Amino acid sequence: MKNNKNLRTWLNNMGLQHPLVIAGPCSAESEAQVLNIARQLKNTDATVLRAGIWKPRTRPGNFEGVGEIGLKWMKKAKEETGLLTATEVANPNHVELALQNDIDILWIGARTTVSPFIVQEIAEALKGTDKIVLVKNPVNPDLALWLGAVERLYTSNIERLGVIHRGFSTYEKTKYRNNPEWQIPIDLQNQFPDLPLILDPSHIAGRRDIIFDLCQTALDLNFDGLMIETHHDPDNAWSDASQQITPKVLDQITIDLKIRKEESEALEYKNKLENLRTKIDVIDHKISEIIGKRMQIADDIGILKKNNNVAILQNKRWNEILGRMILEGKENNLSEEFVLKIYKAIHQESINHQKR
Ligand code: PEP
Ligand code: MN
């Protein structure tokens, strides 16, 4: 993929500030609702109004969006407030209608990005458009599939491209609705530093109380923007009620976020340091999670040994592990001394667990 600085340049030319803030309801519900939210957002840092018009629902029987009429409400909101508009398109017909109604930003949803056939059809329907197109990550943690969708659009001569990180679904329930797996957007940034990257904390969180922290992590990782679901009456929203916040809360979040925009040598140093530290924090979190999982398995082995009357310490097995990890450590530039220290500590913790 070639450089894609265009979206950033375009945003700058539009006078849109960093980070780009896209806000608005999960779903457009009525003209009054769209206009009410847009009017309140006008007084915040948000410069783009989002609203889902066609809603991909996991199970049938839920509210599936108001359809085409919602595009008229968005147009009206844009005329009145000057906010740009953004909506999800999931097939060529949606694309055609969104373009007819002058939607400024079209995004491809997580359930669409997983399907190369549909992404290809959408890419062809969008051919040559100068609208901004944002691609959400696929629901499954697959960087190649995400990039594949971006490439299909790029090949269709859509140059104002960006991506949205909305987390990845997991079978196990965690504190997130969709696991952030920060390593994936970090890898994407390393490979394509010019591809604008936007965080959707709402679909990662699935709840309101961790939206701020997710946004701060993203800004520390140099994300370019935020897409935050915002509703005038979140509890009564027709979809994703538990994760939406009010325009007032959104305003407070953007006030409290540490946004590093000034340019000076000292600040540049600080920004870089903060960015690298956040990457370390992401990895430390993973290390702790993985060691925790290892201990759970050690617990299971402990129970198995106890039930079969077998001693906890098995020297032969332990020496095999050590030998293998010293070799793997070498491949990862880790000294033998370090690997021995770490593994002795891990082994001791496993034994302590098994003795419980
Ligand atoms: C949405 O933005 O409302 C949405 C449906 O998101 P996702 O595609 O990330 O699930
Ligand atoms: Mn939603």
mmCIF file of C-alpha atoms and ligand atoms in Angstrom:
data_model
loop_
_atom_site.group_PDB
_atom_site.id
_atom_site.type_symbol
_atom_site.label_atom_id
_atom_site.label_comp_id
_atom_site.label_asym_id
_atom_site.label_seq_id
_atom_site.Cartn_x
_atom_site.Cartn_y
_atom_site.Cartn_z
ATOM 1 C CA MET A 1 0.000 0.000 0.000
ATOM 2 C CA LYS A 2 1.291 3.422 -0.869
ATOM 3 C CA ASN A 3 1.465 6.376 1.465
ATOM 4 C CA ASN A 4 -1.920 7.535 2.517
ATOM 5 C CA LYS A 5 -1.270 10.949 3.903
ATOM 6 C CA ASN A 6 -4.238 12.311 1.982
ATOM 7 C CA LEU A 7 -6.790 11.817 4.684
ATOM 8 C CA ARG A 8 -4.678 13.727 7.175
ATOM 9 C CA THR A 9 -3.999 16.496 4.675
ATOM 10 C CA TRP A 10 -7.676 16.663 3.842
ATOM 11 C CA LEU A 11 -8.630 16.866 7.498
ATOM 12 C CA ASN A 12 -6.126 19.668 8.001
ATOM 13 C CA ASN A 13 -7.466 21.521 4.995
ATOM 14 C CA MET A 14 -10.967 21.239 6.404
ATOM 15 C CA GLY A 15 -9.685 22.846 9.597
ATOM 16 C CA LEU A 16 -10.495 19.697 11.521
ATOM 17 C CA GLN A 17 -8.390 19.409 14.608
ATOM 18 C CA HIS A 18 -6.415 16.570 16.062
ATOM 19 C CA PRO A 19 -7.784 14.268 17.258
ATOM 20 C CA LEU A 20 -10.744 14.021 14.921
ATOM 21 C CA VAL A 21 -13.832 13.502 17.101
ATOM 22 C CA ILE A 22 -16.749 11.656 15.530
ATOM 23 C CA ALA A 23 -19.773 11.395 17.807
ATOM 24 C CA GLY A 24 -23.439 10.579 17.590
ATOM 25 C CA PRO A 25 -25.910 7.813 18.270
ATOM 26 C CA CYS A 26 -25.408 4.148 17.554
ATOM 27 C CA SER A 27 -28.628 4.388 15.513
ATOM 28 C CA ALA A 28 -30.644 7.218 14.036
ATOM 29 C CA GLU A 29 -34.077 6.839 15.647
ATOM 30 C CA SER A 30 -36.106 9.885 14.605
ATOM 31 C CA GLU A 31 -35.560 13.270 13.027
ATOM 32 C CA ALA A 32 -35.984 14.955 16.408
ATOM 33 C CA GLN A 33 -33.415 12.636 18.015
ATOM 34 C CA VAL A 34 -30.799 13.207 15.291
ATOM 35 C CA LEU A 35 -31.283 16.986 15.367
ATOM 36 C CA ASN A 36 -31.293 17.140 19.161
ATOM 37 C CA ILE A 37 -27.990 15.232 19.418
ATOM 38 C CA ALA A 38 -26.398 17.203 16.562
ATOM 39 C CA ARG A 39 -27.319 20.520 18.216
ATOM 40 C CA GLN A 40 -25.750 19.421 21.494
ATOM 41 C CA LEU A 41 -22.628 18.121 19.757
ATOM 42 C CA LYS A 42 -22.182 21.460 18.064
ATOM 43 C CA ASN A 43 -20.932 22.792 21.425
ATOM 44 C CA THR A 44 -18.320 20.040 21.857
ATOM 45 C CA ASP A 45 -15.067 19.057 20.115
ATOM 46 C CA ALA A 46 -16.992 16.757 17.780
ATOM 47 C CA THR A 47 -16.808 17.808 14.138
ATOM 48 C CA VAL A 48 -18.500 14.766 12.623
ATOM 49 C CA LEU A 49 -21.960 13.393 13.395
ATOM 50 C CA ARG A 50 -22.218 9.612 13.217
ATOM 51 C CA ALA A 51 -25.435 7.586 13.120
ATOM 52 C CA GLY A 52 -26.207 4.049 12.032
ATOM 53 C CA ILE A 53 -28.975 3.952 9.444
ATOM 54 C CA TRP A 54 -28.794 0.245 8.646
ATOM 55 C CA LYS A 55 -27.907 -1.767 11.734
ATOM 56 C CA PRO A 56 -26.233 -5.178 11.503
ATOM 57 C CA ARG A 57 -27.715 -7.044 14.466
ATOM 58 C CA THR A 58 -26.218 -10.250 15.772
ATOM 59 C CA ARG A 59 -29.658 -11.819 16.309
ATOM 60 C CA PRO A 60 -32.801 -11.129 14.260
ATOM 61 C CA GLY A 61 -35.792 -9.414 15.793
ATOM 62 C CA ASN A 62 -33.918 -6.364 17.089
ATOM 63 C CA PHE A 63 -34.176 -2.841 15.727
ATOM 64 C CA GLU A 64 -32.482 -2.936 12.317
ATOM 65 C CA GLY A 65 -32.243 0.758 11.595
ATOM 66 C CA VAL A 66 -34.613 3.358 10.161
ATOM 67 C CA GLY A 67 -33.202 3.017 6.643
ATOM 68 C CA GLU A 68 -33.022 5.628 3.895
ATOM 69 C CA ILE A 69 -35.153 8.251 5.639
ATOM 70 C CA GLY A 70 -32.440 8.635 8.284
ATOM 71 C CA LEU A 71 -30.089 9.978 5.621
ATOM 72 C CA LYS A 72 -32.434 12.941 5.133
ATOM 73 C CA TRP A 73 -32.309 13.649 8.875
ATOM 74 C CA MET A 74 -28.516 13.590 8.772
ATOM 75 C CA LYS A 75 -28.498 15.963 5.835
ATOM 76 C CA LYS A 76 -30.742 18.325 7.731
ATOM 77 C CA ALA A 77 -28.484 18.114 10.801
ATOM 78 C CA LYS A 78 -25.481 18.910 8.623
ATOM 79 C CA GLU A 79 -27.178 21.923 7.039
ATOM 80 C CA GLU A 80 -28.184 23.267 10.412
ATOM 81 C CA THR A 81 -25.036 22.613 12.460
ATOM 82 C CA GLY A 82 -22.222 22.393 9.927
ATOM 83 C CA LEU A 83 -21.145 19.025 11.343
ATOM 84 C CA LEU A 84 -19.924 16.534 8.757
ATOM 85 C CA THR A 85 -21.880 13.275 8.610
ATOM 86 C CA ALA A 86 -20.816 9.627 8.821
ATOM 87 C CA THR A 87 -22.672 6.357 8.480
ATOM 88 C CA GLU A 88 -22.072 2.639 7.978
ATOM 89 C CA VAL A 89 -22.515 1.110 4.531
ATOM 90 C CA ALA A 90 -22.818 -2.640 4.175
ATOM 91 C CA ASN A 91 -23.692 -3.134 0.499
ATOM 92 C CA PRO A 92 -23.612 -1.254 -2.842
ATOM 93 C CA ASN A 93 -27.178 -0.029 -2.391
ATOM 94 C CA HIS A 94 -26.262 1.640 0.911
ATOM 95 C CA VAL A 95 -23.283 3.245 -0.823
ATOM 96 C CA GLU A 96 -25.458 4.659 -3.571
ATOM 97 C CA LEU A 97 -27.977 6.117 -1.122
ATOM 98 C CA ALA A 98 -25.294 7.534 1.175
ATOM 99 C CA LEU A 99 -23.564 9.232 -1.763
ATOM 100 C CA GLN A 100 -26.881 10.628 -3.042
ATOM 101 C CA ASN A 101 -27.491 12.159 0.374
ATOM 102 C CA ASP A 102 -24.057 13.689 0.585
ATOM 103 C CA ILE A 103 -22.791 11.718 3.574
ATOM 104 C CA ASP A 104 -19.167 12.821 4.114
ATOM 105 C CA ILE A 105 -17.652 9.747 5.716
ATOM 106 C CA LEU A 106 -18.690 6.182 4.953
ATOM 107 C CA TRP A 107 -17.497 3.377 7.146
ATOM 108 C CA ILE A 108 -17.415 -0.350 6.660
ATOM 109 C CA GLY A 109 -18.559 -2.229 9.770
ATOM 110 C CA ALA A 110 -16.753 -5.027 11.567
ATOM 111 C CA ARG A 111 -19.159 -7.678 10.315
ATOM 112 C CA THR A 112 -18.642 -6.555 6.723
ATOM 113 C CA THR A 113 -14.834 -6.350 6.820
ATOM 114 C CA VAL A 114 -14.742 -10.118 7.396
ATOM 115 C CA SER A 115 -16.208 -10.741 3.930
ATOM 116 C CA PRO A 116 -13.874 -10.068 0.985
ATOM 117 C CA PHE A 117 -16.771 -10.546 -1.487
ATOM 118 C CA ILE A 118 -18.878 -7.798 0.071
ATOM 119 C CA VAL A 119 -15.906 -5.501 0.625
ATOM 120 C CA GLN A 120 -15.078 -5.919 -3.079
ATOM 121 C CA GLU A 121 -18.656 -5.022 -4.096
ATOM 122 C CA ILE A 122 -18.575 -1.959 -1.848
ATOM 123 C CA ALA A 123 -15.161 -0.948 -3.186
ATOM 124 C CA GLU A 124 -16.527 -1.095 -6.730
ATOM 125 C CA ALA A 125 -19.605 0.939 -5.806
ATOM 126 C CA LEU A 126 -17.325 3.560 -4.251
ATOM 127 C CA LYS A 127 -14.858 3.630 -7.154
ATOM 128 C CA GLY A 128 -13.059 6.945 -7.434
ATOM 129 C CA THR A 129 -15.104 8.700 -4.744
ATOM 130 C CA ASP A 130 -13.446 11.571 -2.920
ATOM 131 C CA LYS A 131 -15.381 10.810 0.257
ATOM 132 C CA ILE A 132 -13.526 9.597 3.314
ATOM 133 C CA VAL A 133 -13.874 5.842 3.769
ATOM 134 C CA LEU A 134 -13.031 4.221 7.099
ATOM 135 C CA VAL A 135 -12.624 0.494 7.560
ATOM 136 C CA LYS A 136 -13.406 -1.036 10.935
ATOM 137 C CA ASN A 137 -11.345 -4.028 11.948
ATOM 138 C CA PRO A 138 -12.981 -7.404 11.339
ATOM 139 C CA VAL A 139 -14.661 -8.957 14.388
ATOM 140 C CA ASN A 140 -11.901 -11.577 14.564
ATOM 141 C CA PRO A 141 -8.315 -10.577 15.422
ATOM 142 C CA ASP A 142 -6.859 -10.853 11.917
ATOM 143 C CA LEU A 143 -4.651 -7.996 10.755
ATOM 144 C CA ALA A 144 -4.307 -9.389 7.217
ATOM 145 C CA LEU A 145 -8.083 -9.445 6.715
ATOM 146 C CA TRP A 146 -8.297 -5.837 7.930
ATOM 147 C CA LEU A 147 -5.519 -4.722 5.594
ATOM 148 C CA GLY A 148 -7.022 -6.773 2.759
ATOM 149 C CA ALA A 149 -10.188 -4.675 2.964
ATOM 150 C CA VAL A 150 -8.129 -1.462 2.934
ATOM 151 C CA GLU A 151 -6.230 -2.711 -0.127
ATOM 152 C CA ARG A 152 -9.455 -3.516 -1.994
ATOM 153 C CA LEU A 153 -10.616 0.078 -1.471
ATOM 154 C CA TYR A 154 -7.250 1.493 -2.348
ATOM 155 C CA THR A 155 -7.279 -0.477 -5.601
ATOM 156 C CA SER A 156 -10.645 1.138 -6.365
ATOM 157 C CA ASN A 157 -8.880 4.522 -6.288
ATOM 158 C CA ILE A 158 -10.356 5.579 -2.999
ATOM 159 C CA GLU A 159 -7.575 7.609 -1.542
ATOM 160 C CA ARG A 160 -9.043 9.134 1.579
ATOM 161 C CA LEU A 161 -8.812 5.985 3.585
ATOM 162 C CA GLY A 162 -8.514 5.388 7.284
ATOM 163 C CA VAL A 163 -9.168 2.586 9.750
ATOM 164 C CA ILE A 164 -11.191 2.249 12.932
ATOM 165 C CA HIS A 165 -10.143 0.031 15.820
ATOM 166 C CA ARG A 166 -13.283 -1.300 17.544
ATOM 167 C CA GLY A 167 -11.855 -4.332 19.326
ATOM 168 C CA PHE A 168 -12.147 -8.045 18.642
ATOM 169 C CA SER A 169 -14.745 -10.501 19.770
ATOM 170 C CA THR A 170 -13.802 -13.327 22.101
ATOM 171 C CA TYR A 171 -15.771 -16.320 23.264
ATOM 172 C CA GLU A 172 -14.661 -15.840 26.850
ATOM 173 C CA LYS A 173 -16.397 -12.928 28.552
ATOM 174 C CA THR A 174 -13.922 -10.265 29.681
ATOM 175 C CA LYS A 175 -14.388 -6.772 31.062
ATOM 176 C CA TYR A 176 -14.597 -5.606 27.451
ATOM 177 C CA ARG A 177 -17.397 -6.219 24.995
ATOM 178 C CA ASN A 178 -14.660 -6.541 22.375
ATOM 179 C CA ASN A 179 -11.081 -7.133 23.457
ATOM 180 C CA PRO A 180 -8.782 -4.231 22.474
ATOM 181 C CA GLU A 181 -5.747 -6.425 21.595
ATOM 182 C CA TRP A 182 -3.720 -3.221 21.267
ATOM 183 C CA GLN A 183 -0.855 -5.140 19.698
ATOM 184 C CA ILE A 184 -2.841 -5.437 16.452
ATOM 185 C CA PRO A 185 -3.331 -1.679 15.819
ATOM 186 C CA ILE A 186 0.269 -1.137 16.983
ATOM 187 C CA ASP A 187 1.478 -3.624 14.334
ATOM 188 C CA LEU A 188 -0.712 -1.915 11.762
ATOM 189 C CA GLN A 189 0.778 1.471 12.678
ATOM 190 C CA ASN A 190 4.293 0.091 12.400
ATOM 191 C CA GLN A 191 3.583 -1.270 8.927
ATOM 192 C CA PHE A 192 1.543 1.701 7.663
ATOM 193 C CA PRO A 193 2.476 4.767 9.714
ATOM 194 C CA ASP A 194 0.523 7.075 7.405
ATOM 195 C CA LEU A 195 -2.788 5.256 7.558
ATOM 196 C CA PRO A 196 -5.032 7.346 9.835
ATOM 197 C CA LEU A 197 -6.169 5.331 12.815
ATOM 198 C CA ILE A 198 -9.328 6.067 14.786
ATOM 199 C CA LEU A 199 -10.460 4.453 18.033
ATOM 200 C CA ASP A 200 -14.039 3.365 18.650
ATOM 201 C CA PRO A 201 -13.960 2.945 22.437
ATOM 202 C CA SER A 202 -17.737 2.410 22.613
ATOM 203 C CA HIS A 203 -17.779 -0.992 20.934
ATOM 204 C CA ILE A 204 -14.607 -2.065 22.743
ATOM 205 C CA ALA A 205 -16.023 -1.107 26.145
ATOM 206 C CA GLY A 206 -19.689 -2.034 25.831
ATOM 207 C CA ARG A 207 -20.118 0.175 28.918
ATOM 208 C CA ARG A 208 -19.572 3.805 29.850
ATOM 209 C CA ASP A 209 -17.050 3.773 32.690
ATOM 210 C CA ILE A 210 -13.943 2.702 30.743
ATOM 211 C CA ILE A 211 -14.407 4.883 27.662
ATOM 212 C CA PHE A 212 -12.141 7.618 28.976
ATOM 213 C CA ASP A 213 -9.205 5.277 29.723
ATOM 214 C CA LEU A 214 -9.489 3.644 26.313
ATOM 215 C CA CYS A 215 -9.394 7.063 24.634
ATOM 216 C CA GLN A 216 -6.332 8.108 26.627
ATOM 217 C CA THR A 217 -4.473 4.910 25.727
ATOM 218 C CA ALA A 218 -5.290 5.501 22.061
ATOM 219 C CA LEU A 219 -4.029 9.081 22.159
ATOM 220 C CA ASP A 220 -0.847 7.928 23.885
ATOM 221 C CA LEU A 221 -0.441 5.456 21.024
ATOM 222 C CA ASN A 222 -0.755 8.351 18.558
ATOM 223 C CA PHE A 223 -4.185 7.484 17.206
ATOM 224 C CA ASP A 224 -5.621 10.198 14.950
ATOM 225 C CA GLY A 225 -9.189 10.273 16.125
ATOM 226 C CA LEU A 226 -12.048 8.925 18.210
ATOM 227 C CA MET A 227 -15.510 7.696 17.290
ATOM 228 C CA ILE A 228 -17.689 7.746 20.385
ATOM 229 C CA GLU A 229 -21.342 6.734 20.528
ATOM 230 C CA THR A 230 -23.262 9.661 21.988
ATOM 231 C CA HIS A 231 -27.000 9.948 22.668
ATOM 232 C CA HIS A 232 -29.166 12.573 24.356
ATOM 233 C CA ASP A 233 -30.864 9.838 26.429
ATOM 234 C CA PRO A 234 -28.459 6.858 26.429
ATOM 235 C CA ASP A 235 -30.516 4.610 28.720
ATOM 236 C CA ASN A 236 -33.398 4.706 26.283
ATOM 237 C CA ALA A 237 -31.378 4.310 23.083
ATOM 238 C CA TRP A 238 -32.816 1.766 20.648
ATOM 239 C CA SER A 239 -29.451 -0.014 20.302
ATOM 240 C CA ASP A 240 -26.252 -0.240 22.365
ATOM 241 C CA ALA A 241 -27.841 1.671 25.265
ATOM 242 C CA SER A 242 -25.305 0.577 27.871
ATOM 243 C CA GLN A 243 -22.289 2.038 26.069
ATOM 244 C CA GLN A 244 -23.598 5.399 24.898
ATOM 245 C CA ILE A 245 -22.772 8.618 26.712
ATOM 246 C CA THR A 246 -24.400 12.051 26.666
ATOM 247 C CA PRO A 247 -22.895 14.987 24.728
ATOM 248 C CA LYS A 248 -22.142 16.542 28.124
ATOM 249 C CA VAL A 249 -20.055 13.548 29.225
ATOM 250 C CA LEU A 250 -18.338 13.527 25.833
ATOM 251 C CA ASP A 251 -17.441 17.165 26.333
ATOM 252 C CA GLN A 252 -15.919 16.413 29.745
ATOM 253 C CA ILE A 253 -13.955 13.475 28.312
ATOM 254 C CA THR A 254 -12.375 15.634 25.624
ATOM 255 C CA ILE A 255 -11.533 18.286 28.227
ATOM 256 C CA ASP A 256 -9.876 15.720 30.537
ATOM 257 C CA LEU A 257 -7.957 13.851 27.827
ATOM 258 C CA LYS A 258 -4.298 14.676 27.619
ATOM 259 C CA ILE A 259 -4.006 15.610 23.989
ATOM 260 C CA ARG A 260 -0.484 16.409 22.999
ATOM 261 C CA LYS A 261 -0.687 18.744 20.075
ATOM 262 C CA GLU A 262 1.994 21.378 20.683
ATOM 263 C CA GLU A 263 5.260 20.950 18.834
ATOM 264 C CA SER A 264 8.489 21.621 20.633
ATOM 265 C CA GLU A 265 11.584 19.543 21.068
ATOM 266 C CA ALA A 266 10.895 18.824 24.716
ATOM 267 C CA LEU A 267 7.289 17.978 23.941
ATOM 268 C CA GLU A 268 8.222 15.802 21.025
ATOM 269 C CA TYR A 269 10.524 13.892 23.335
ATOM 270 C CA LYS A 270 7.745 13.579 25.918
ATOM 271 C CA ASN A 271 5.242 12.407 23.330
ATOM 272 C CA LYS A 272 7.598 9.777 21.998
ATOM 273 C CA LEU A 273 8.392 8.589 25.500
ATOM 274 C CA GLU A 274 4.705 8.406 26.405
ATOM 275 C CA ASN A 275 4.017 6.530 23.196
ATOM 276 C CA LEU A 276 6.748 3.973 23.847
ATOM 277 C CA ARG A 277 5.714 3.589 27.483
ATOM 278 C CA THR A 278 2.147 2.870 26.448
ATOM 279 C CA LYS A 279 3.452 0.153 24.140
ATOM 280 C CA ILE A 280 5.366 -1.335 27.078
ATOM 281 C CA ASP A 281 2.234 -1.188 29.240
ATOM 282 C CA VAL A 282 0.306 -3.101 26.586
ATOM 283 C CA ILE A 283 2.962 -5.812 26.528
ATOM 284 C CA ASP A 284 3.261 -5.970 30.340
ATOM 285 C CA HIS A 285 -0.483 -6.467 30.537
ATOM 286 C CA LYS A 286 -0.179 -9.365 28.088
ATOM 287 C CA ILE A 287 2.731 -10.915 30.025
ATOM 288 C CA SER A 288 0.761 -10.851 33.252
ATOM 289 C CA GLU A 289 -2.320 -12.288 31.552
ATOM 290 C CA ILE A 290 -0.326 -15.087 29.929
ATOM 291 C CA ILE A 291 1.530 -16.021 33.127
ATOM 292 C CA GLY A 292 -1.820 -16.042 34.932
ATOM 293 C CA LYS A 293 -3.154 -18.490 32.316
ATOM 294 C CA ARG A 294 -0.041 -20.655 32.725
ATOM 295 C CA MET A 295 -0.667 -20.830 36.478
ATOM 296 C CA GLN A 296 -4.259 -21.915 35.927
ATOM 297 C CA ILE A 297 -2.999 -24.836 33.861
ATOM 298 C CA ALA A 298 -0.417 -25.611 36.564
ATOM 299 C CA ASP A 299 -3.324 -25.717 39.050
ATOM 300 C CA ASP A 300 -5.116 -28.279 36.865
ATOM 301 C CA ILE A 301 -1.950 -30.367 36.652
ATOM 302 C CA GLY A 302 -1.618 -30.115 40.444
ATOM 303 C CA ILE A 303 -5.113 -31.549 40.927
ATOM 304 C CA LEU A 304 -4.432 -34.299 38.409
ATOM 305 C CA LYS A 305 -1.189 -35.266 40.178
ATOM 306 C CA LYS A 306 -2.864 -35.249 43.570
ATOM 307 C CA ASN A 307 -5.715 -37.466 42.364
ATOM 308 C CA ASN A 308 -3.187 -39.899 40.956
ATOM 309 C CA ASN A 309 -0.830 -39.724 43.893
ATOM 310 C CA VAL A 310 2.088 -38.355 41.887
ATOM 311 C CA ALA A 311 4.777 -36.050 43.343
ATOM 312 C CA ILE A 312 4.590 -32.360 42.408
ATOM 313 C CA LEU A 313 8.211 -31.942 41.350
ATOM 314 C CA GLN A 314 9.111 -33.766 38.155
ATOM 315 C CA ASN A 315 12.797 -33.059 37.464
ATOM 316 C CA LYS A 316 12.998 -34.571 34.009
ATOM 317 C CA ARG A 317 10.108 -32.528 32.661
ATOM 318 C CA TRP A 318 11.469 -29.395 34.284
ATOM 319 C CA ASN A 319 14.938 -29.792 32.721
ATOM 320 C CA GLU A 320 13.345 -30.274 29.312
ATOM 321 C CA ILE A 321 11.411 -27.026 29.679
ATOM 322 C CA LEU A 322 14.508 -25.128 30.762
ATOM 323 C CA GLY A 323 16.619 -26.450 27.878
ATOM 324 C CA ARG A 324 13.950 -25.541 25.334
ATOM 325 C CA MET A 325 13.360 -22.074 26.759
ATOM 326 C CA ILE A 326 17.088 -21.254 26.805
ATOM 327 C CA LEU A 327 17.198 -22.046 23.073
ATOM 328 C CA GLU A 328 14.027 -20.038 22.348
ATOM 329 C CA GLY A 329 15.390 -17.207 24.472
ATOM 330 C CA LYS A 330 18.491 -17.063 22.299
ATOM 331 C CA GLU A 331 16.312 -16.653 19.220
ATOM 332 C CA ASN A 332 14.677 -13.674 20.920
ATOM 333 C CA ASN A 333 17.920 -12.113 22.067
ATOM 334 C CA LEU A 334 17.496 -13.079 25.718
ATOM 335 C CA SER A 335 20.521 -14.189 27.715
ATOM 336 C CA GLU A 336 20.655 -17.654 29.284
ATOM 337 C CA GLU A 337 21.064 -16.091 32.701
ATOM 338 C CA PHE A 338 17.874 -14.071 32.263
ATOM 339 C CA VAL A 339 15.846 -17.025 30.969
ATOM 340 C CA LEU A 340 17.008 -19.144 33.905
ATOM 341 C CA LYS A 341 16.003 -16.463 36.409
ATOM 342 C CA ILE A 342 12.577 -15.927 34.900
ATOM 343 C CA TYR A 343 11.828 -19.634 34.565
ATOM 344 C CA LYS A 344 12.995 -20.438 38.075
ATOM 345 C CA ALA A 345 10.592 -17.809 39.349
ATOM 346 C CA ILE A 346 7.739 -19.098 37.169
ATOM 347 C CA HIS A 347 8.448 -22.675 38.235
ATOM 348 C CA GLN A 348 8.470 -21.715 41.904
ATOM 349 C CA GLU A 349 5.138 -19.924 41.509
ATOM 350 C CA SER A 350 3.667 -22.997 39.781
ATOM 351 C CA ILE A 351 4.812 -25.227 42.638
ATOM 352 C CA ASN A 352 3.321 -22.800 45.175
ATOM 353 C CA HIS A 353 0.063 -22.939 43.244
ATOM 354 C CA GLN A 354 0.082 -26.739 43.125
ATOM 355 C CA LYS A 355 0.707 -26.966 46.882
ATOM 356 C CA ARG A 356 -2.420 -24.923 47.637
HETATM 357 C C1 PEP B 1 -21.610 0.731 15.033
HETATM 358 O O1 PEP B 1 -20.677 1.510 14.859
HETATM 359 O O2 PEP B 1 -22.693 1.047 15.516
HETATM 360 C C2 PEP B 1 -21.381 -0.707 14.739
HETATM 361 C C3 PEP B 1 -22.368 -1.519 14.399
HETATM 362 O O3 PEP B 1 -20.117 -1.061 14.915
HETATM 363 P P1 PEP B 1 -19.280 -2.411 14.595
HETATM 364 O O4 PEP B 1 -19.343 -2.603 13.122
HETATM 365 O O5 PEP B 1 -17.933 -2.018 15.094
HETATM 366 O O6 PEP B 1 -19.901 -3.511 15.403
HETATM 367 MN MN MN B 2 -23.366 0.579 18.122
#
